[in-house]
Amino acid sequence: MTLSLQDAEAILYHEAECLDESRWDDWLDLYAEDACFWIPAWKNETETTTDPDTELSLIYYKGRNNLADRVWRVRSGQSVASTPRIRAVHLITNVRLVRADEASAQVAANFAVNLFDKRSGRTHTFFGHYRHALRREGDRWLIAGKTIVLLNDTIPTVLDFYCI
């Protein structure tokens, strides 16, 4: 069965809810074993990097195991950057089903994430575009890839997977 726009929205909203509520196991469960999570850097005012293996990235995790390692560090309290954890709320809009067939789908969306940093007592916003590559595995749709184009020119606080 082909992914519907409503199902695509539900996946993106569920992912955001898991991040907002620190439900790390539920969040990881949305990702395929070979998933790629990538935030390219900006080359110049109009172009982002295109190859995470050879060019600069803001964040690049290849494989769910690497995402799980990052989650472990956040949970363990050993990540100074994540203690105390920033409070976040993800707002997702303009969800578009770019392409879909029975086995895979491409979903685009815009986002804004409002953050409160307890250490500084300040609020910040990250905003940009999401591109999700979804893949059907059995009776579930999993995130096979997530590319986040961050439009902020300045990163005023910690940037981690749960902030964007």
PDB file of C-alpha atoms in Angstrom:
ATOM      1  CA  MET A   1       0.000   0.000   0.000  1.00  0.00           C
ATOM      2  CA  THR A   2       1.309   3.449  -0.934  1.00  0.00           C
ATOM      3  CA  LEU A   3       1.951   5.931   1.860  1.00  0.00           C
ATOM      4  CA  SER A   4      -0.740   8.620   2.113  1.00  0.00           C
ATOM      5  CA  LEU A   5      -0.120  12.262   2.992  1.00  0.00           C
ATOM      6  CA  GLN A   6      -2.037  11.719   6.233  1.00  0.00           C
ATOM      7  CA  ASP A   7       0.201   8.771   7.163  1.00  0.00           C
ATOM      8  CA  ALA A   8       3.320  10.796   6.305  1.00  0.00           C
ATOM      9  CA  GLU A   9       2.144  13.635   8.544  1.00  0.00           C
ATOM     10  CA  ALA A  10       1.464  11.168  11.361  1.00  0.00           C
ATOM     11  CA  ILE A  11       5.030   9.833  11.161  1.00  0.00           C
ATOM     12  CA  LEU A  12       6.573  13.320  11.268  1.00  0.00           C
ATOM     13  CA  TYR A  13       4.302  14.466  14.101  1.00  0.00           C
ATOM     14  CA  HIS A  14       5.009  11.288  16.087  1.00  0.00           C
ATOM     15  CA  GLU A  15       8.759  11.795  15.660  1.00  0.00           C
ATOM     16  CA  ALA A  16       8.456  15.396  16.897  1.00  0.00           C
ATOM     17  CA  GLU A  17       6.406  14.307  19.897  1.00  0.00           C
ATOM     18  CA  CYS A  18       8.999  11.667  20.833  1.00  0.00           C
ATOM     19  CA  LEU A  19      11.762  14.302  20.713  1.00  0.00           C
ATOM     20  CA  ASP A  20       9.747  16.861  22.704  1.00  0.00           C
ATOM     21  CA  GLU A  21       8.938  14.300  25.406  1.00  0.00           C
ATOM     22  CA  SER A  22      12.407  12.666  25.540  1.00  0.00           C
ATOM     23  CA  ARG A  23      10.937   9.310  24.534  1.00  0.00           C
ATOM     24  CA  TRP A  24      14.250   8.177  23.080  1.00  0.00           C
ATOM     25  CA  ASP A  25      13.434   4.487  22.554  1.00  0.00           C
ATOM     26  CA  ASP A  26      10.234   5.370  20.692  1.00  0.00           C
ATOM     27  CA  TRP A  27      12.191   7.886  18.594  1.00  0.00           C
ATOM     28  CA  LEU A  28      14.907   5.360  17.711  1.00  0.00           C
ATOM     29  CA  ASP A  29      12.233   2.800  16.837  1.00  0.00           C
ATOM     30  CA  LEU A  30      11.109   5.078  13.977  1.00  0.00           C
ATOM     31  CA  TYR A  31      14.489   4.677  12.218  1.00  0.00           C
ATOM     32  CA  ALA A  32      15.693   1.880   9.928  1.00  0.00           C
ATOM     33  CA  GLU A  33      18.933   0.110  10.906  1.00  0.00           C
ATOM     34  CA  ASP A  34      20.825   1.778   8.027  1.00  0.00           C
ATOM     35  CA  ALA A  35      19.236   5.216   8.438  1.00  0.00           C
ATOM     36  CA  CYS A  36      21.171   8.383   7.704  1.00  0.00           C
ATOM     37  CA  PHE A  37      20.554  11.505   9.836  1.00  0.00           C
ATOM     38  CA  TRP A  38      22.224  14.529   8.273  1.00  0.00           C
ATOM     39  CA  ILE A  39      22.405  18.303   8.666  1.00  0.00           C
ATOM     40  CA  PRO A  40      24.584  19.693   5.869  1.00  0.00           C
ATOM     41  CA  ALA A  41      26.630  22.850   6.399  1.00  0.00           C
ATOM     42  CA  TRP A  42      26.314  25.914   4.189  1.00  0.00           C
ATOM     43  CA  LYS A  43      28.988  26.293   1.475  1.00  0.00           C
ATOM     44  CA  ASN A  44      27.910  29.846   0.739  1.00  0.00           C
ATOM     45  CA  GLU A  45      24.725  31.936   0.897  1.00  0.00           C
ATOM     46  CA  THR A  46      22.797  29.693  -1.521  1.00  0.00           C
ATOM     47  CA  GLU A  47      24.333  26.201  -1.385  1.00  0.00           C
ATOM     48  CA  THR A  48      24.647  23.512   1.247  1.00  0.00           C
ATOM     49  CA  THR A  49      27.204  20.740   1.192  1.00  0.00           C
ATOM     50  CA  THR A  50      26.064  17.722  -0.813  1.00  0.00           C
ATOM     51  CA  ASP A  51      28.239  14.840   0.388  1.00  0.00           C
ATOM     52  CA  PRO A  52      28.456  14.090   4.114  1.00  0.00           C
ATOM     53  CA  ASP A  53      31.393  11.731   3.551  1.00  0.00           C
ATOM     54  CA  THR A  54      33.657  14.379   1.988  1.00  0.00           C
ATOM     55  CA  GLU A  55      32.262  17.769   3.039  1.00  0.00           C
ATOM     56  CA  LEU A  56      31.518  19.526   6.307  1.00  0.00           C
ATOM     57  CA  SER A  57      28.278  18.675   8.113  1.00  0.00           C
ATOM     58  CA  LEU A  58      26.703  20.178  11.217  1.00  0.00           C
ATOM     59  CA  ILE A  59      25.545  16.696  12.264  1.00  0.00           C
ATOM     60  CA  TYR A  60      25.964  13.370  10.484  1.00  0.00           C
ATOM     61  CA  TYR A  61      24.987   9.978  11.900  1.00  0.00           C
ATOM     62  CA  LYS A  62      25.050   6.962   9.622  1.00  0.00           C
ATOM     63  CA  GLY A  63      23.114   3.999  10.991  1.00  0.00           C
ATOM     64  CA  ARG A  64      20.657   3.710  13.840  1.00  0.00           C
ATOM     65  CA  ASN A  65      23.461   2.404  16.076  1.00  0.00           C
ATOM     66  CA  ASN A  66      25.161   5.806  15.890  1.00  0.00           C
ATOM     67  CA  LEU A  67      21.888   7.533  16.761  1.00  0.00           C
ATOM     68  CA  ALA A  68      21.497   5.094  19.677  1.00  0.00           C
ATOM     69  CA  ASP A  69      25.020   5.958  20.859  1.00  0.00           C
ATOM     70  CA  ARG A  70      24.137   9.662  20.898  1.00  0.00           C
ATOM     71  CA  VAL A  71      20.931   8.886  22.839  1.00  0.00           C
ATOM     72  CA  TRP A  72      22.980   6.856  25.341  1.00  0.00           C
ATOM     73  CA  ARG A  73      25.282   9.854  25.910  1.00  0.00           C
ATOM     74  CA  VAL A  74      22.296  12.155  26.514  1.00  0.00           C
ATOM     75  CA  ARG A  75      20.735   9.682  28.958  1.00  0.00           C
ATOM     76  CA  SER A  76      23.971   8.936  30.800  1.00  0.00           C
ATOM     77  CA  GLY A  77      24.542  12.514  31.928  1.00  0.00           C
ATOM     78  CA  GLN A  78      28.065  12.297  30.464  1.00  0.00           C
ATOM     79  CA  SER A  79      27.228  14.803  27.756  1.00  0.00           C
ATOM     80  CA  VAL A  80      27.999  18.189  29.293  1.00  0.00           C
ATOM     81  CA  ALA A  81      26.253  19.856  26.347  1.00  0.00           C
ATOM     82  CA  SER A  82      23.033  17.982  27.181  1.00  0.00           C
ATOM     83  CA  THR A  83      22.905  18.664  30.926  1.00  0.00           C
ATOM     84  CA  PRO A  84      20.511  20.083  31.816  1.00  0.00           C
ATOM     85  CA  ARG A  85      18.680  19.144  28.649  1.00  0.00           C
ATOM     86  CA  ILE A  86      17.221  21.942  26.597  1.00  0.00           C
ATOM     87  CA  ARG A  87      13.414  21.995  26.535  1.00  0.00           C
ATOM     88  CA  ALA A  88      12.043  21.906  23.001  1.00  0.00           C
ATOM     89  CA  VAL A  89       8.826  21.992  21.038  1.00  0.00           C
ATOM     90  CA  HIS A  90       8.864  21.009  17.362  1.00  0.00           C
ATOM     91  CA  LEU A  91       6.408  22.708  15.016  1.00  0.00           C
ATOM     92  CA  ILE A  92       5.999  21.034  11.627  1.00  0.00           C
ATOM     93  CA  THR A  93       4.133  22.578   8.725  1.00  0.00           C
ATOM     94  CA  ASN A  94       3.658  22.380   4.949  1.00  0.00           C
ATOM     95  CA  VAL A  95       4.093  18.603   4.848  1.00  0.00           C
ATOM     96  CA  ARG A  96       4.297  17.433   1.235  1.00  0.00           C
ATOM     97  CA  LEU A  97       4.368  13.935  -0.188  1.00  0.00           C
ATOM     98  CA  VAL A  98       7.001  14.363  -2.896  1.00  0.00           C
ATOM     99  CA  ARG A  99       6.960  10.781  -4.146  1.00  0.00           C
ATOM    100  CA  ALA A 100       5.485   7.513  -2.956  1.00  0.00           C
ATOM    101  CA  ASP A 101       5.112   3.917  -4.081  1.00  0.00           C
ATOM    102  CA  GLU A 102       4.510   0.657  -2.207  1.00  0.00           C
ATOM    103  CA  ALA A 103       8.095   0.393  -0.945  1.00  0.00           C
ATOM    104  CA  SER A 104       9.363   3.937  -0.367  1.00  0.00           C
ATOM    105  CA  ALA A 105       8.389   7.583  -0.097  1.00  0.00           C
ATOM    106  CA  GLN A 106       9.954  11.042   0.004  1.00  0.00           C
ATOM    107  CA  VAL A 107       8.356  13.576   2.346  1.00  0.00           C
ATOM    108  CA  ALA A 108       9.215  17.279   2.611  1.00  0.00           C
ATOM    109  CA  ALA A 109       8.192  19.654   5.406  1.00  0.00           C
ATOM    110  CA  ASN A 110       9.112  22.925   7.041  1.00  0.00           C
ATOM    111  CA  PHE A 111       9.874  23.200  10.728  1.00  0.00           C
ATOM    112  CA  ALA A 112      10.553  25.543  13.608  1.00  0.00           C
ATOM    113  CA  VAL A 113      11.833  24.334  16.959  1.00  0.00           C
ATOM    114  CA  ASN A 114      11.488  26.602  19.975  1.00  0.00           C
ATOM    115  CA  LEU A 115      14.024  25.930  22.713  1.00  0.00           C
ATOM    116  CA  PHE A 116      14.548  26.996  26.293  1.00  0.00           C
ATOM    117  CA  ASP A 117      18.118  26.743  27.558  1.00  0.00           C
ATOM    118  CA  LYS A 118      18.033  26.500  31.366  1.00  0.00           C
ATOM    119  CA  ARG A 119      21.751  27.289  31.668  1.00  0.00           C
ATOM    120  CA  SER A 120      21.439  30.706  30.037  1.00  0.00           C
ATOM    121  CA  GLY A 121      17.759  31.310  30.802  1.00  0.00           C
ATOM    122  CA  ARG A 122      17.252  32.153  27.119  1.00  0.00           C
ATOM    123  CA  THR A 123      14.974  30.965  24.360  1.00  0.00           C
ATOM    124  CA  HIS A 124      16.103  30.200  20.814  1.00  0.00           C
ATOM    125  CA  THR A 125      14.527  29.057  17.577  1.00  0.00           C
ATOM    126  CA  PHE A 126      15.898  26.751  14.899  1.00  0.00           C
ATOM    127  CA  PHE A 127      14.031  26.638  11.596  1.00  0.00           C
ATOM    128  CA  GLY A 128      14.357  25.131   8.157  1.00  0.00           C
ATOM    129  CA  HIS A 129      13.335  22.241   5.920  1.00  0.00           C
ATOM    130  CA  TYR A 130      13.028  18.512   6.561  1.00  0.00           C
ATOM    131  CA  ARG A 131      13.445  15.853   3.891  1.00  0.00           C
ATOM    132  CA  HIS A 132      12.472  12.374   5.055  1.00  0.00           C
ATOM    133  CA  ALA A 133      13.157   9.230   3.042  1.00  0.00           C
ATOM    134  CA  LEU A 134      10.728   6.586   4.266  1.00  0.00           C
ATOM    135  CA  ARG A 135      10.911   2.863   3.568  1.00  0.00           C
ATOM    136  CA  ARG A 136       8.341   0.157   4.141  1.00  0.00           C
ATOM    137  CA  GLU A 137       9.660  -2.718   6.241  1.00  0.00           C
ATOM    138  CA  GLY A 138       6.999  -5.341   6.805  1.00  0.00           C
ATOM    139  CA  ASP A 139       3.839  -3.529   7.869  1.00  0.00           C
ATOM    140  CA  ARG A 140       5.666  -0.377   9.087  1.00  0.00           C
ATOM    141  CA  TRP A 141       7.091   2.718   7.491  1.00  0.00           C
ATOM    142  CA  LEU A 142      10.535   3.580   8.861  1.00  0.00           C
ATOM    143  CA  ILE A 143      12.748   6.607   8.420  1.00  0.00           C
ATOM    144  CA  ALA A 144      15.585   5.527   6.120  1.00  0.00           C
ATOM    145  CA  GLY A 145      17.017   9.022   5.896  1.00  0.00           C
ATOM    146  CA  LYS A 146      16.439  12.466   7.355  1.00  0.00           C
ATOM    147  CA  THR A 147      18.105  15.551   5.942  1.00  0.00           C
ATOM    148  CA  ILE A 148      17.644  18.810   7.793  1.00  0.00           C
ATOM    149  CA  VAL A 149      18.459  22.057   6.043  1.00  0.00           C
ATOM    150  CA  LEU A 150      18.942  24.497   8.901  1.00  0.00           C
ATOM    151  CA  LEU A 151      18.245  28.053   7.769  1.00  0.00           C
ATOM    152  CA  ASN A 152      19.594  29.836  10.853  1.00  0.00           C
ATOM    153  CA  ASP A 153      22.704  31.860  10.110  1.00  0.00           C
ATOM    154  CA  THR A 154      23.818  31.662  13.730  1.00  0.00           C
ATOM    155  CA  ILE A 155      23.627  28.711  16.080  1.00  0.00           C
ATOM    156  CA  PRO A 156      23.183  30.426  19.463  1.00  0.00           C
ATOM    157  CA  THR A 157      23.092  27.331  21.665  1.00  0.00           C
ATOM    158  CA  VAL A 158      23.762  23.606  21.660  1.00  0.00           C
ATOM    159  CA  LEU A 159      22.763  21.890  18.427  1.00  0.00           C
ATOM    160  CA  ASP A 160      21.866  18.247  18.912  1.00  0.00           C
ATOM    161  CA  PHE A 161      19.436  15.738  17.413  1.00  0.00           C
ATOM    162  CA  TYR A 162      16.627  16.696  19.804  1.00  0.00           C
ATOM    163  CA  CYS A 163      16.981  20.441  19.026  1.00  0.00           C
ATOM    164  CA  ILE A 164      16.078  20.167  15.371  1.00  0.00           C
TER     165      ILE A 164
END
